[in-house]
Short mmCIF file of C-alpha atoms in Angstrom, two decimals:
data_model
loop_
_atom_site.label_atom_id
_atom_site.label_comp_id
_atom_site.label_asym_id
_atom_site.label_seq_id
_atom_site.Cartn_x
_atom_site.Cartn_y
_atom_site.Cartn_z
CA MET A 1 6.30 0.67 17.52
CA LYS A 2 7.79 -2.63 18.68
CA LYS A 3 10.45 -2.43 15.98
CA PRO A 4 13.18 0.22 16.20
CA TYR A 5 13.54 2.80 13.46
CA PRO A 6 14.25 2.32 10.54
CA ASP A 7 12.93 -1.27 10.63
CA ARG A 8 9.34 -0.09 11.08
CA TYR A 9 7.25 1.75 8.54
CA PRO A 10 6.83 5.38 9.62
CA TRP A 11 3.52 6.74 10.83
CA ASN A 12 2.25 10.11 12.02
CA PRO A 13 3.71 9.99 15.58
CA ASP A 14 7.16 9.48 13.99
CA ALA A 15 6.73 12.16 11.36
CA ILE A 16 7.14 15.85 10.77
CA GLY A 17 4.34 16.88 8.45
CA ILE A 18 4.92 19.63 5.90
CA GLU A 19 1.76 21.04 4.38
CA VAL A 20 1.89 22.69 0.96
CA VAL A 21 -1.37 24.57 0.64
CA GLY A 22 -3.15 26.06 -2.34
CA LEU A 23 -6.66 27.43 -2.37
CA SER A 24 -9.47 24.96 -2.83
CA LEU A 25 -10.99 25.42 -6.26
CA LYS A 26 -14.71 26.16 -6.30
CA ASN A 27 -17.40 24.55 -8.43
CA LYS A 28 -20.03 26.50 -10.39
CA GLU A 29 -22.12 26.87 -7.23
CA GLY A 30 -19.18 28.40 -5.37
CA LYS A 31 -18.58 25.36 -3.16
CA ASP A 32 -15.14 23.90 -2.42
CA THR A 33 -14.10 20.90 -4.50
CA ASP A 34 -11.46 18.21 -3.99
CA PHE A 35 -9.11 20.08 -6.31
CA TYR A 36 -6.63 22.77 -5.39
CA GLU A 37 -4.55 25.50 -6.97
CA LYS A 38 -1.11 24.40 -8.08
CA PRO A 39 1.72 25.27 -5.68
CA THR A 40 3.52 28.47 -6.52
CA PRO A 41 7.17 28.44 -7.61
CA GLN A 42 7.98 30.09 -4.27
CA GLN A 43 6.33 27.22 -2.38
CA ALA A 44 8.32 24.67 -4.38
CA THR A 45 11.59 26.54 -3.75
CA TYR A 46 10.89 26.78 -0.03
CA LEU A 47 9.84 23.12 0.21
CA HIS A 48 13.09 21.94 -1.40
CA TRP A 49 15.17 24.22 0.84
CA PHE A 50 13.27 23.21 3.97
CA ILE A 51 13.54 19.46 3.33
CA LYS A 52 17.26 19.79 2.59
CA ASP A 53 17.76 21.79 5.80
CA LEU A 54 15.76 19.27 7.88
CA MET A 55 17.70 16.37 6.41
CA GLN A 56 20.98 18.02 7.34
CA ALA A 57 19.88 19.07 10.84
CA MET A 58 18.35 15.67 11.68
CA HIS A 59 20.93 13.50 9.84
CA LEU A 60 18.29 12.05 7.49
CA THR A 61 18.72 10.38 4.12
CA PRO A 62 16.36 10.51 1.12
CA SER A 63 14.98 7.12 2.20
CA ASP A 64 13.72 8.82 5.40
CA ILE A 65 11.49 11.19 3.40
CA TYR A 66 7.94 10.09 2.56
CA LYS A 67 5.23 11.86 0.61
CA HIS A 68 1.95 12.15 2.47
CA PRO A 69 0.06 9.76 0.13
CA GLN A 70 2.57 7.04 1.05
CA LEU A 71 1.47 7.21 4.70
CA SER A 72 -2.11 8.43 4.65
CA ALA A 73 -5.02 9.12 2.33
CA LYS A 74 -5.26 12.34 0.34
CA GLN A 75 -8.08 13.84 -1.66
CA PRO A 76 -7.69 13.61 -5.47
CA GLY A 77 -5.75 16.60 -6.66
CA GLU A 78 -4.51 17.51 -3.17
CA ALA A 79 -0.77 18.22 -3.48
CA ALA A 80 -0.85 16.48 -6.88
CA ASP A 81 1.40 19.14 -8.41
CA VAL A 82 3.94 19.35 -5.58
CA THR A 83 7.49 18.54 -6.65
CA TRP A 84 9.52 16.78 -3.99
#
């Protein structure tokens, strides 16, 4: 935080998180796994619209947008099929 934006790498206090959620897939015993349903086409459409709208409202550029795995750990398969 000693460096002004954009000279510092972003972190959660600087970020707006957007969660794209699919149901957790179950194993044969019915327990949740680390794999999730693929996002629906509607989720992808909304995500693209929402990011574009945020970029315009907040005067952001594509270099201001980071995928969650770039900033923090994710489970394998979590958001793996999201198109940004």
